[in-house]
Amino acid sequence: MALYRRIPGAIAVITLTNPPVNALSCTVREAIYETVKRATADQEVKAIVLCGANGKFCGGADIKEFSREMRGPPLVPMIDMIEESEKPVVAVIEGVAFGGGLELALGCHYRIAHSGAQVGLTEVTLGLLPAAGGTQRLPRLIGVPAALDIITTGRHVSAQEAVRLGIVDKVTDSSAMEEAIEFAKTVAGEPMGPRRLSLWTAACPEDLDSLLEGALVRIRQRSRGALAPVACVQAVRAAASLPFAQGMKKEQELMAYLFTSGQARAMQYCFFTQRAAARWTTPSGASWENTKARPVRQAAVIGLGTMGKGIAVSLSRAGIPVIAVETEQKRLKAGRKAVNSMLTRESQKRGLAEAHLGSISFTLDLRKLRDTDLVIEAVFEDMALKKQIFSKLSSVCRPDALLCTNTSGLNIDEIASAASRPELVVGTHFFAPAHVMKLLEVVCGPRTSPVAVATAMQLAKRLEKIGVVVGNCSGFVGNRMMRPYTEQAYYLLEEGARPEEVDLVLEEFGFAMGIFRVMDLSGLDVGWRSRKELGLTGPKLPPGTEARSRGGKRYSPLPDILCESGRLGQKTGRGWYLYEKERVATPDPWLQSFLEDYRSRFGIQSRRVGQDEILERCLYSLINEGFRILQEGIAASPEDIDVIYVSGYGWPRHRGGPMFYAWMVGLPKVLDKLEHYHRTHPDIPNLAPSSMLRKLVARGSPPVHQWRALIQQHSSQL
Ligand SMILES: CCCCCCCCCCCCC/C=C/C(=O)SCCNC(=O)CCNC(=O)[C@H](O)C(C)(C)COP(=O)(O)OP(=O)(O)OC[C@H]1O[C@@H](n2cnc3c(N)ncnc32)[C@H](O)[C@@H]1OP(=O)(O)O
């Protein structure tokens, strides 16, 4: 709702009251209409102040209403009514003014912000555009180039930048409310015509076309295939070239197109699922609601390799003092140098004062960890080494210290078996670079206690990461699903495709990089090492093993052969591609003739593999593994899997995540295709449809939020 009160000085104060973010729900819009009308009709009122309850102006339109039938007064005429008021309306921006919240403020005649506030037209992140006049008013207020950036990225703009750009008229460190009331008194009675943004003209650069073309190029690089940012560019073009009323018409047309697109639905699904992941539960009844996290006042990181360094920086950035441990002086020195320069860069980039960073001390002595609340082990993926460390930690650390391992797939239970308190051992699987990537898989072993899960999830929040609780199995959720996806990509090469063809299809789908470019970037030796560990290749492989089969299943030795010939990806200048200029992948004629030789050596008839087949085999095999994960209870819900893929594996947000995508495509179609590909390739068991998928199809393909109820809780590994 919106509360109305009269205060001395002939001022009416209207307060949006809809916790937690004062979203513009149907009830709020009705109340705004009513209270603004009341204030404009009241002869005693000379100016109006519009604010939000609990220190937040407004988080925008109520996103929950987008999936229901629209009711209540629409936003656009409501904002127009405010702009048309003859009495000055002053918006008090505290906390946030996002999306429709900022559009509402742009309809006001003045905007006063608190210095801690943030503003933004964030609709694009929900697959929409600012369709309450934002695409037309903002360019008129701050010029086309700055507005284009804010509208197409949806980025959060600080109050300081907002005043510099002219989005707000004034910023204050003290009470924005008091400032606004005093200000309103000074402008009462002035004519409001010049303050109506709809009457302004947008300042536009001479070369508008190249500005807009540049924006489209950046959009294609950032989020290929996403409709909303492209529509935003079209709307800003309208603001630059058409009168306000026509621009508004264009804005509405574009909004109608986006609103009914599957992409908007997918992105709104991502918004809610990301928040739902924090509300974890386990079948034992433990949950975020009934389990209290332990406080983390000091943390330690063991191992200053790529991951350890990033984790130490993340902890420090969150203000947590860190002890970083290495085994030799040389590594310690190199680690210290790298961490310190990462921190300097970070604090410059984020404008963080050194005082906000947690101190980091460096040591070779594990005994220094005796007072630490939480330790994160980030050494090589070597089970024996990890067990040795956990055994030592048990004798060094406090009995209640949480012991975390940053393994990307090893058995948490086995690692925990080396600790004297296995219930305090939990997996914290960070993603590289750990100080940048948002995802944290929190891995529960069978003995992990609820308090260990709660503490790790709380840590994720403090590090500004998205924690998702998963069960213990090889590769957990994310990496386990990657395996069948990568394997399909190898098989497609064996059958006739080229790496660049596979990558193109995946990039057209929306991944920033195709799988072969990703492998070249991270190094082909990563997978090679783990295949050697598993005895799939290298010295542990039993003599006489068939080249293209392991345990009766199809196997591709292609990546092993590449590694054996020294092609490890970007770092060696060649992998699946050639890198003559640093980081620029070019198709390699050598690889093409190598693949031809390989096919003739194994009697494989090369064929043209179509784009649909590439996409379906890669994605559906990954999705199928997701269904198996649900069936085994390794993930609590399809939503959790989707959060993992969108925030950690570059799955395009506008596709919602693999499980949501499967539902959008149609589960019967996914099942049908998997059956077809499995019939054609019976030696690839990953293509055999999972029974969970069959079950969902048999039940009429219910929407994703209903799947959880169908997952058999008794098989949960969480
Ligand atoms: C067929 C033709 C159709 C025609 C078209 C019809 C068009 C109709 C529309 C007309 C025009 C619309 C134009 C405007 C659009 C918008 O405004 S879209 C919304 C834009 N707003 C945002 O993007 C902000 C989203 N929220 C946030 O970024 C954050 O929540 C926050 C505000 C920064 C607060 O963060 P934090 O404090 O970390 O809290 P959270 O955990 O994120 O959120 C707390 C709970 O609040 C819920 N919530 C947040 N924002 C909204 C919202 N806008 N609507 C509804 N609910 C919201 C959030 O889900 C959390 O809920 P719980 O998880 O249940 O706790």
Short mmCIF file of N, CA and C in Angstrom, two decimals, residues 91-163:
data_model
loop_
_atom_site.label_atom_id
_atom_site.label_comp_id
_atom_site.label_asym_id
_atom_site.label_seq_id
_atom_site.Cartn_x
_atom_site.Cartn_y
_atom_site.Cartn_z
N ALA A 91 10.96 12.85 -5.18
CA ALA A 91 11.19 11.44 -4.79
C ALA A 91 12.37 11.38 -3.83
N VAL A 92 12.21 10.59 -2.76
CA VAL A 92 13.28 10.42 -1.78
C VAL A 92 13.88 9.04 -2.02
N ILE A 93 15.07 9.00 -2.61
CA ILE A 93 15.64 7.69 -2.97
C ILE A 93 16.59 7.24 -1.87
N GLU A 94 16.10 6.30 -1.08
CA GLU A 94 16.94 5.65 -0.08
C GLU A 94 17.02 4.18 -0.49
N GLY A 95 18.11 3.51 -0.14
CA GLY A 95 18.23 2.07 -0.46
C GLY A 95 18.31 1.86 -1.95
N VAL A 96 17.18 1.46 -2.55
CA VAL A 96 17.21 1.18 -3.99
C VAL A 96 16.06 1.86 -4.73
N ALA A 97 16.33 2.19 -5.97
CA ALA A 97 15.26 2.58 -6.92
C ALA A 97 15.60 1.83 -8.19
N PHE A 98 15.01 0.64 -8.32
CA PHE A 98 15.33 -0.21 -9.46
C PHE A 98 14.11 -0.39 -10.35
N GLY A 99 14.37 -0.55 -11.64
CA GLY A 99 13.30 -0.85 -12.59
C GLY A 99 12.19 0.17 -12.50
N GLY A 100 10.95 -0.33 -12.33
CA GLY A 100 9.80 0.55 -12.21
C GLY A 100 9.95 1.55 -11.08
N GLY A 101 10.77 1.25 -10.09
CA GLY A 101 11.02 2.17 -8.98
C GLY A 101 11.72 3.42 -9.47
N LEU A 102 12.73 3.24 -10.33
CA LEU A 102 13.42 4.42 -10.87
C LEU A 102 12.51 5.12 -11.88
N GLU A 103 11.73 4.33 -12.62
CA GLU A 103 10.83 4.96 -13.60
C GLU A 103 9.80 5.84 -12.89
N LEU A 104 9.36 5.37 -11.72
CA LEU A 104 8.44 6.18 -10.91
C LEU A 104 9.14 7.47 -10.50
N ALA A 105 10.39 7.35 -10.07
CA ALA A 105 11.14 8.54 -9.64
C ALA A 105 11.38 9.50 -10.82
N LEU A 106 11.52 8.93 -12.03
CA LEU A 106 11.75 9.79 -13.20
C LEU A 106 10.48 10.56 -13.58
N GLY A 107 9.33 10.04 -13.14
CA GLY A 107 8.08 10.77 -13.36
C GLY A 107 7.93 11.91 -12.36
N CYS A 108 8.66 11.84 -11.24
CA CYS A 108 8.63 12.92 -10.25
C CYS A 108 9.43 14.10 -10.80
N HIS A 109 9.23 15.28 -10.18
CA HIS A 109 9.89 16.46 -10.73
C HIS A 109 11.31 16.63 -10.21
N TYR A 110 11.56 16.06 -9.03
CA TYR A 110 12.91 16.15 -8.43
C TYR A 110 13.23 14.81 -7.76
N ARG A 111 14.52 14.52 -7.66
CA ARG A 111 14.98 13.29 -7.00
C ARG A 111 16.12 13.62 -6.05
N ILE A 112 15.93 13.27 -4.77
CA ILE A 112 16.97 13.49 -3.76
C ILE A 112 17.37 12.11 -3.25
N ALA A 113 18.67 11.81 -3.27
CA ALA A 113 19.09 10.45 -2.90
C ALA A 113 20.00 10.46 -1.67
N HIS A 114 19.92 9.38 -0.92
CA HIS A 114 20.89 9.18 0.16
C HIS A 114 22.18 8.66 -0.47
N SER A 115 23.32 8.97 0.15
CA SER A 115 24.61 8.61 -0.46
C SER A 115 24.80 7.09 -0.59
N GLY A 116 24.06 6.32 0.21
CA GLY A 116 24.20 4.86 0.14
C GLY A 116 23.25 4.23 -0.86
N ALA A 117 22.45 5.06 -1.54
CA ALA A 117 21.41 4.49 -2.42
C ALA A 117 22.00 4.02 -3.75
N GLN A 118 21.23 3.14 -4.39
CA GLN A 118 21.61 2.69 -5.74
C GLN A 118 20.38 2.80 -6.64
N VAL A 119 20.61 3.17 -7.88
CA VAL A 119 19.51 3.23 -8.83
C VAL A 119 19.86 2.39 -10.06
N GLY A 120 18.86 2.05 -10.85
CA GLY A 120 19.15 1.29 -12.07
C GLY A 120 17.88 0.90 -12.78
N LEU A 121 18.00 0.75 -14.09
CA LEU A 121 16.88 0.21 -14.87
C LEU A 121 17.24 -1.25 -15.15
N THR A 122 16.86 -2.10 -14.21
CA THR A 122 17.35 -3.48 -14.17
C THR A 122 16.49 -4.46 -14.98
N GLU A 123 15.47 -3.95 -15.64
CA GLU A 123 14.53 -4.85 -16.32
C GLU A 123 15.20 -5.82 -17.28
N VAL A 124 16.27 -5.37 -17.94
CA VAL A 124 16.93 -6.22 -18.94
C VAL A 124 17.42 -7.52 -18.30
N THR A 125 17.74 -7.49 -17.02
CA THR A 125 18.21 -8.71 -16.34
C THR A 125 17.06 -9.68 -16.09
N LEU A 126 15.85 -9.21 -16.34
CA LEU A 126 14.67 -10.08 -16.20
C LEU A 126 14.05 -10.38 -17.56
N GLY A 127 14.81 -10.10 -18.61
CA GLY A 127 14.34 -10.39 -19.97
C GLY A 127 13.34 -9.37 -20.49
N LEU A 128 13.29 -8.19 -19.85
CA LEU A 128 12.30 -7.17 -20.24
C LEU A 128 13.01 -5.87 -20.59
N LEU A 129 12.22 -4.81 -20.78
CA LEU A 129 12.84 -3.49 -20.92
C LEU A 129 12.07 -2.51 -20.04
N PRO A 130 12.66 -1.36 -19.72
CA PRO A 130 11.98 -0.42 -18.81
C PRO A 130 10.77 0.18 -19.50
N ALA A 131 9.63 -0.50 -19.36
CA ALA A 131 8.46 -0.13 -20.15
C ALA A 131 7.48 0.74 -19.38
N ALA A 132 7.95 1.38 -18.32
CA ALA A 132 7.09 2.37 -17.66
C ALA A 132 7.67 3.75 -17.96
N GLY A 133 8.12 3.90 -19.20
CA GLY A 133 8.64 5.20 -19.65
C GLY A 133 10.14 5.35 -19.46
N GLY A 134 10.79 4.36 -18.87
CA GLY A 134 12.23 4.47 -18.57
C GLY A 134 13.09 4.64 -19.81
N THR A 135 12.72 3.93 -20.90
CA THR A 135 13.56 4.02 -22.09
C THR A 135 13.40 5.39 -22.77
N GLN A 136 12.31 6.09 -22.43
CA GLN A 136 12.07 7.39 -23.05
C GLN A 136 12.49 8.55 -22.15
N ARG A 137 12.33 8.37 -20.84
CA ARG A 137 12.67 9.50 -19.96
C ARG A 137 14.17 9.57 -19.65
N LEU A 138 14.79 8.41 -19.41
CA LEU A 138 16.20 8.47 -19.02
C LEU A 138 17.09 9.10 -20.10
N PRO A 139 16.95 8.70 -21.39
CA PRO A 139 17.78 9.37 -22.41
C PRO A 139 17.53 10.88 -22.46
N ARG A 140 16.30 11.28 -22.20
CA ARG A 140 16.00 12.71 -22.22
C ARG A 140 16.66 13.41 -21.04
N LEU A 141 16.82 12.68 -19.94
CA LEU A 141 17.40 13.29 -18.75
C LEU A 141 18.93 13.36 -18.81
N ILE A 142 19.56 12.25 -19.23
CA ILE A 142 21.03 12.20 -19.12
C ILE A 142 21.74 12.02 -20.46
N GLY A 143 20.99 12.04 -21.54
CA GLY A 143 21.62 11.89 -22.86
C GLY A 143 21.61 10.43 -23.28
N VAL A 144 21.68 10.24 -24.59
CA VAL A 144 21.53 8.89 -25.15
C VAL A 144 22.68 7.95 -24.75
N PRO A 145 23.97 8.37 -24.85
CA PRO A 145 25.03 7.38 -24.58
C PRO A 145 24.97 6.80 -23.15
N ALA A 146 24.82 7.67 -22.15
CA ALA A 146 24.81 7.17 -20.77
C ALA A 146 23.56 6.33 -20.51
N ALA A 147 22.43 6.76 -21.06
CA ALA A 147 21.19 6.02 -20.84
C ALA A 147 21.26 4.65 -21.51
N LEU A 148 21.86 4.63 -22.69
CA LEU A 148 21.98 3.37 -23.44
C LEU A 148 22.75 2.34 -22.60
N ASP A 149 23.83 2.79 -22.00
CA ASP A 149 24.64 1.89 -21.17
C ASP A 149 23.81 1.36 -19.98
N ILE A 150 23.14 2.25 -19.29
CA ILE A 150 22.40 1.84 -18.09
C ILE A 150 21.22 0.93 -18.45
N ILE A 151 20.55 1.23 -19.54
CA ILE A 151 19.36 0.45 -19.91
C ILE A 151 19.74 -0.92 -20.48
N THR A 152 20.81 -0.98 -21.26
CA THR A 152 21.14 -2.27 -21.89
C THR A 152 21.89 -3.20 -20.94
N THR A 153 22.53 -2.65 -19.91
CA THR A 153 23.25 -3.54 -18.98
C THR A 153 22.43 -3.83 -17.72
N GLY A 154 21.55 -2.94 -17.36
CA GLY A 154 20.76 -3.11 -16.12
C GLY A 154 21.62 -2.92 -14.88
N ARG A 155 22.80 -2.29 -15.06
CA ARG A 155 23.73 -2.22 -13.93
C ARG A 155 23.22 -1.29 -12.82
N HIS A 156 23.74 -1.55 -11.61
CA HIS A 156 23.38 -0.72 -10.46
C HIS A 156 24.29 0.51 -10.45
N VAL A 157 23.68 1.67 -10.32
CA VAL A 157 24.43 2.93 -10.37
C VAL A 157 24.44 3.52 -8.96
N SER A 158 25.62 3.86 -8.47
CA SER A 158 25.70 4.41 -7.12
C SER A 158 25.11 5.83 -7.10
N ALA A 159 24.76 6.29 -5.90
CA ALA A 159 24.18 7.63 -5.78
C ALA A 159 25.17 8.68 -6.29
N GLN A 160 26.47 8.43 -6.05
CA GLN A 160 27.48 9.41 -6.48
C GLN A 160 27.51 9.51 -8.00
N GLU A 161 27.46 8.35 -8.66
CA GLU A 161 27.46 8.39 -10.13
C GLU A 161 26.14 8.98 -10.64
N ALA A 162 25.05 8.64 -9.92
CA ALA A 162 23.73 9.12 -10.36
C ALA A 162 23.68 10.65 -10.35
N VAL A 163 24.29 11.27 -9.34
CA VAL A 163 24.24 12.74 -9.29
C VAL A 163 25.17 13.32 -10.36
#
